[in-house]
PDB file of C-alpha atoms and ligand atoms in Angstrom:
ATOM      1  CA  MET A   1       0.000   0.000   0.000  1.00 43.00           C
ATOM      2  CA  ASN A   2       1.521   3.286  -1.004  1.00 46.00           C
ATOM      3  CA  GLU A   3       1.425   6.455   1.104  1.00 47.00           C
ATOM      4  CA  ALA A   4      -1.322   8.039  -1.002  1.00 51.00           C
ATOM      5  CA  SER A   5      -3.729   5.184  -0.303  1.00 81.00           C
ATOM      6  CA  ASN A   6      -3.211   5.531   3.442  1.00 95.00           C
ATOM      7  CA  THR A   7      -4.819   8.930   3.722  1.00 97.00           C
ATOM      8  CA  PHE A   8      -8.228  10.512   3.722  1.00 98.00           C
ATOM      9  CA  PHE A   9      -9.470  14.108   3.801  1.00 98.00           C
ATOM     10  CA  ILE A  10     -11.175  16.277   6.401  1.00 98.00           C
ATOM     11  CA  ASN A  11     -12.396  19.616   5.073  1.00 98.00           C
ATOM     12  CA  ASP A  12      -9.961  19.197   2.155  1.00 97.00           C
ATOM     13  CA  GLN A  13      -7.015  18.607   4.500  1.00 97.00           C
ATOM     14  CA  GLU A  14      -5.177  15.343   3.794  1.00 97.00           C
ATOM     15  CA  VAL A  15      -4.829  13.211   6.910  1.00 97.00           C
ATOM     16  CA  LYS A  16      -2.866  10.012   7.513  1.00 97.00           C
ATOM     17  CA  ILE A  17      -5.044   7.109   8.595  1.00 96.00           C
ATOM     18  CA  GLU A  18      -4.429   5.728  12.073  1.00 94.00           C
ATOM     19  CA  PRO A  19      -5.598   2.136  12.503  1.00 92.00           C
ATOM     20  CA  GLY A  20      -8.934   1.810  14.281  1.00 92.00           C
ATOM     21  CA  GLN A  21      -9.595   5.522  14.143  1.00 95.00           C
ATOM     22  CA  THR A  22     -13.065   6.988  13.690  1.00 96.00           C
ATOM     23  CA  VAL A  23     -13.842  10.234  11.895  1.00 98.00           C
ATOM     24  CA  LEU A  24     -14.606  11.825  15.276  1.00 97.00           C
ATOM     25  CA  HIS A  25     -11.186  10.879  16.680  1.00 96.00           C
ATOM     26  CA  ALA A  26      -9.411  12.109  13.564  1.00 97.00           C
ATOM     27  CA  ALA A  27     -11.278  15.413  13.643  1.00 98.00           C
ATOM     28  CA  ARG A  28     -10.512  15.916  17.328  1.00 97.00           C
ATOM     29  CA  ASN A  29      -6.839  15.239  16.668  1.00 97.00           C
ATOM     30  CA  LEU A  30      -6.950  18.129  14.208  1.00 97.00           C
ATOM     31  CA  GLY A  31      -8.695  20.385  16.715  1.00 98.00           C
ATOM     32  CA  ILE A  32     -11.999  20.313  14.842  1.00 98.00           C
ATOM     33  CA  TRP A  33     -14.972  20.546  17.189  1.00 97.00           C
ATOM     34  CA  ILE A  34     -17.793  18.116  16.585  1.00 98.00           C
ATOM     35  CA  PRO A  35     -20.626  18.123  19.151  1.00 97.00           C
ATOM     36  CA  THR A  36     -21.266  14.846  20.976  1.00 95.00           C
ATOM     37  CA  LEU A  37     -23.529  13.633  23.738  1.00 93.00           C
ATOM     38  CA  CYS A  38     -23.527   9.861  23.623  1.00 93.00           C
ATOM     39  CA  HIS A  39     -19.846   9.340  22.962  1.00 90.00           C
ATOM     40  CA  ARG A  40     -17.500   8.899  25.877  1.00 84.00           C
ATOM     41  CA  ASN A  41     -14.241   6.990  26.002  1.00 80.00           C
ATOM     42  CA  PRO A  42     -13.734   4.131  26.728  1.00 80.00           C
ATOM     43  CA  LEU A  43     -17.351   3.227  25.919  1.00 82.00           C
ATOM     44  CA  GLU A  44     -18.275   1.977  22.478  1.00 81.00           C
ATOM     45  CA  PRO A  45     -19.899   4.465  20.080  1.00 80.00           C
ATOM     46  CA  GLU A  46     -23.618   4.372  20.827  1.00 82.00           C
ATOM     47  CA  GLY A  47     -24.752   6.457  17.869  1.00 89.00           C
ATOM     48  CA  SER A  48     -27.916   7.493  19.665  1.00 90.00           C
ATOM     49  CA  CYS A  49     -27.720  11.287  19.917  1.00 94.00           C
ATOM     50  CA  ARG A  50     -26.986  12.013  16.215  1.00 95.00           C
ATOM     51  CA  LEU A  51     -25.269  15.258  17.126  1.00 96.00           C
ATOM     52  CA  CYS A  52     -21.913  14.283  15.672  1.00 97.00           C
ATOM     53  CA  MET A  53     -23.153  14.175  12.093  1.00 98.00           C
ATOM     54  CA  VAL A  54     -20.703  14.955   9.302  1.00 98.00           C
ATOM     55  CA  GLU A  55     -20.899  14.522   5.558  1.00 98.00           C
ATOM     56  CA  VAL A  56     -18.795  11.764   4.052  1.00 98.00           C
ATOM     57  CA  GLU A  57     -18.096  11.285   0.368  1.00 98.00           C
ATOM     58  CA  ALA A  58     -17.133   7.715  -0.437  1.00 96.00           C
ATOM     59  CA  MET A  59     -17.462   5.584  -3.544  1.00 93.00           C
ATOM     60  CA  GLY A  60     -19.070   8.446  -5.432  1.00 95.00           C
ATOM     61  CA  ARG A  61     -21.782   8.991  -2.857  1.00 97.00           C
ATOM     62  CA  ARG A  62     -22.087  11.788  -0.328  1.00 98.00           C
ATOM     63  CA  ARG A  63     -24.205  11.356   2.794  1.00 98.00           C
ATOM     64  CA  LEU A  64     -24.616  12.228   6.443  1.00 98.00           C
ATOM     65  CA  VAL A  65     -23.068   9.794   8.920  1.00 98.00           C
ATOM     66  CA  THR A  66     -22.404   9.750  12.650  1.00 97.00           C
ATOM     67  CA  SER A  67     -18.705  10.546  13.022  1.00 97.00           C
ATOM     68  CA  CYS A  68     -18.361   8.736  16.358  1.00 96.00           C
ATOM     69  CA  GLY A  69     -18.857   5.341  14.785  1.00 94.00           C
ATOM     70  CA  TYR A  70     -17.636   5.895  11.241  1.00 97.00           C
ATOM     71  CA  PRO A  71     -14.185   4.427  10.608  1.00 97.00           C
ATOM     72  CA  VAL A  72     -11.754   6.361   8.462  1.00 97.00           C
ATOM     73  CA  SER A  73     -10.740   4.636   5.243  1.00 97.00           C
ATOM     74  CA  PRO A  74      -8.493   5.471   2.303  1.00 97.00           C
ATOM     75  CA  GLY A  75      -9.667   8.266   0.054  1.00 97.00           C
ATOM     76  CA  ILE A  76     -12.883   9.226   1.834  1.00 98.00           C
ATOM     77  CA  LYS A  77     -13.691  12.915   2.047  1.00 98.00           C
ATOM     78  CA  VAL A  78     -15.171  14.203   5.294  1.00 98.00           C
ATOM     79  CA  TYR A  79     -16.876  17.571   5.668  1.00 98.00           C
ATOM     80  CA  THR A  80     -17.597  18.762   9.188  1.00 98.00           C
ATOM     81  CA  ASP A  81     -19.054  22.203   8.575  1.00 97.00           C
ATOM     82  CA  THR A  82     -21.397  22.153   5.575  1.00 98.00           C
ATOM     83  CA  GLN A  83     -24.862  23.702   5.580  1.00 98.00           C
ATOM     84  CA  LEU A  84     -26.408  20.222   5.668  1.00 98.00           C
ATOM     85  CA  VAL A  85     -24.267  19.267   8.675  1.00 98.00           C
ATOM     86  CA  LYS A  86     -25.204  22.481  10.501  1.00 98.00           C
ATOM     87  CA  GLU A  87     -28.911  22.016   9.788  1.00 98.00           C
ATOM     88  CA  SER A  88     -28.800  18.398  10.857  1.00 98.00           C
ATOM     89  CA  ARG A  89     -27.171  19.266  14.181  1.00 98.00           C
ATOM     90  CA  GLN A  90     -29.580  22.158  14.738  1.00 97.00           C
ATOM     91  CA  VAL A  91     -32.622  19.920  14.282  1.00 97.00           C
ATOM     92  CA  VAL A  92     -31.203  17.456  16.802  1.00 97.00           C
ATOM     93  CA  ALA A  93     -30.449  20.327  19.173  1.00 97.00           C
ATOM     94  CA  GLU A  94     -34.027  21.627  18.845  1.00 98.00           C
ATOM     95  CA  LEU A  95     -35.376  18.180  19.693  1.00 97.00           C
ATOM     96  CA  LEU A  96     -33.053  17.909  22.691  1.00 96.00           C
ATOM     97  CA  LEU A  97     -34.022  21.376  23.859  1.00 97.00           C
ATOM     98  CA  ALA A  98     -37.685  20.405  23.634  1.00 97.00           C
ATOM     99  CA  ARG A  99     -37.140  17.287  25.711  1.00 97.00           C
ATOM    100  CA  CYS A 100     -34.730  18.757  28.277  1.00 96.00           C
ATOM    101  CA  SER A 101     -35.659  22.432  28.248  1.00 96.00           C
ATOM    102  CA  GLU A 102     -34.148  23.076  31.697  1.00 96.00           C
ATOM    103  CA  ASN A 103     -30.976  21.034  31.243  1.00 95.00           C
ATOM    104  CA  LYS A 104     -27.861  23.221  31.549  1.00 94.00           C
ATOM    105  CA  GLN A 105     -25.687  20.985  29.353  1.00 93.00           C
ATOM    106  CA  ILE A 106     -28.280  20.943  26.584  1.00 95.00           C
ATOM    107  CA  LYS A 107     -28.748  24.706  26.792  1.00 96.00           C
ATOM    108  CA  GLU A 108     -24.983  25.273  26.483  1.00 96.00           C
ATOM    109  CA  LEU A 109     -24.784  22.869  23.573  1.00 96.00           C
ATOM    110  CA  CYS A 110     -27.682  24.589  21.817  1.00 97.00           C
ATOM    111  CA  GLU A 111     -26.034  27.946  22.294  1.00 97.00           C
ATOM    112  CA  LYS A 112     -22.849  26.659  20.649  1.00 96.00           C
ATOM    113  CA  LEU A 113     -24.927  25.408  17.735  1.00 97.00           C
ATOM    114  CA  GLY A 114     -26.833  28.669  17.362  1.00 96.00           C
ATOM    115  CA  VAL A 115     -30.116  27.222  18.617  1.00 97.00           C
ATOM    116  CA  THR A 116     -31.915  29.590  20.959  1.00 96.00           C
ATOM    117  CA  ASP A 117     -35.391  28.052  20.944  1.00 96.00           C
ATOM    118  CA  THR A 118     -37.290  25.054  19.695  1.00 97.00           C
ATOM    119  CA  PRO A 119     -40.429  24.781  17.571  1.00 97.00           C
ATOM    120  CA  TYR A 120     -41.408  21.627  19.462  1.00 97.00           C
ATOM    121  CA  ALA A 121     -43.436  21.348  22.683  1.00 97.00           C
ATOM    122  CA  LYS A 122     -41.159  21.711  25.698  1.00 96.00           C
ATOM    123  CA  GLU A 123     -40.757  19.160  28.450  1.00 96.00           C
ATOM    124  CA  LYS A 124     -38.563  19.284  31.527  1.00 95.00           C
ATOM    125  CA  LYS A 125     -36.985  15.858  31.430  1.00 94.00           C
ATOM    126  CA  ASP A 126     -33.515  15.265  32.785  1.00 90.00           C
ATOM    127  CA  CYS A 127     -32.731  12.222  30.647  1.00 91.00           C
ATOM    128  CA  MET A 128     -31.374  13.263  27.263  1.00 87.00           C
ATOM    129  CA  LEU A 129     -31.410   9.649  26.033  1.00 89.00           C
ATOM    130  CA  CYS A 130     -27.663   9.500  25.456  1.00 88.00           C
ATOM    131  CA  GLY A 131     -27.577   5.913  26.694  1.00 89.00           C
ATOM    132  CA  LEU A 132     -24.303   6.377  28.593  1.00 88.00           C
ATOM    133  CA  CYS A 133     -25.765   5.272  31.939  1.00 89.00           C
ATOM    134  CA  VAL A 134     -27.099   2.079  30.347  1.00 89.00           C
ATOM    135  CA  GLN A 135     -23.732   1.327  28.777  1.00 86.00           C
ATOM    136  CA  MET A 136     -21.919   1.963  32.046  1.00 87.00           C
ATOM    137  CA  CYS A 137     -24.304  -0.278  33.998  1.00 90.00           C
ATOM    138  CA  ASN A 138     -23.885  -3.068  31.455  1.00 88.00           C
ATOM    139  CA  ARG A 139     -20.084  -3.108  31.724  1.00 83.00           C
TER     140      ARG A 139
HETATM  141 FE1  FES B 201     -22.140  10.267  17.716  1.00 59.71          FE
HETATM  142 FE2  FES B 201     -23.887  10.642  19.681  1.00 59.71          FE
HETATM  143  S1  FES B 201     -21.828  11.238  19.588  1.00 59.71           S
HETATM  144  S2  FES B 201     -24.221   9.746  17.742  1.00 59.71           S
END
């Protein structure tokens, strides 16, 4: 395998592939912020919150994926800041804000994502359905 086939791209920046790395890990290594709720080391990616969405172009197809569970592979192109990515994260944030309208962590996250209110009916639940407590209890 030559050097060129051992790289992928994040926001047009060429990045060397590290074995076992996910898009989220690679982005964090580059200092790129991707919001997460249900991802916490050393737990396995849960993929439940959908906040960490990015666009990935692979095999001629471009689509939204969860970066926390998406493994990097040669030649893929990852985009972390497109309009589609922003809108996707904002919709998730609006849903979270509706469910946990008093939750400080959710409010801070929404603020970072530019979400100040939600069009959905508000509840005052504490559980944001990240699934981390279930994963921890099952270890
Ligand atoms: Fe990726 Fe929650 S952090 S789906």
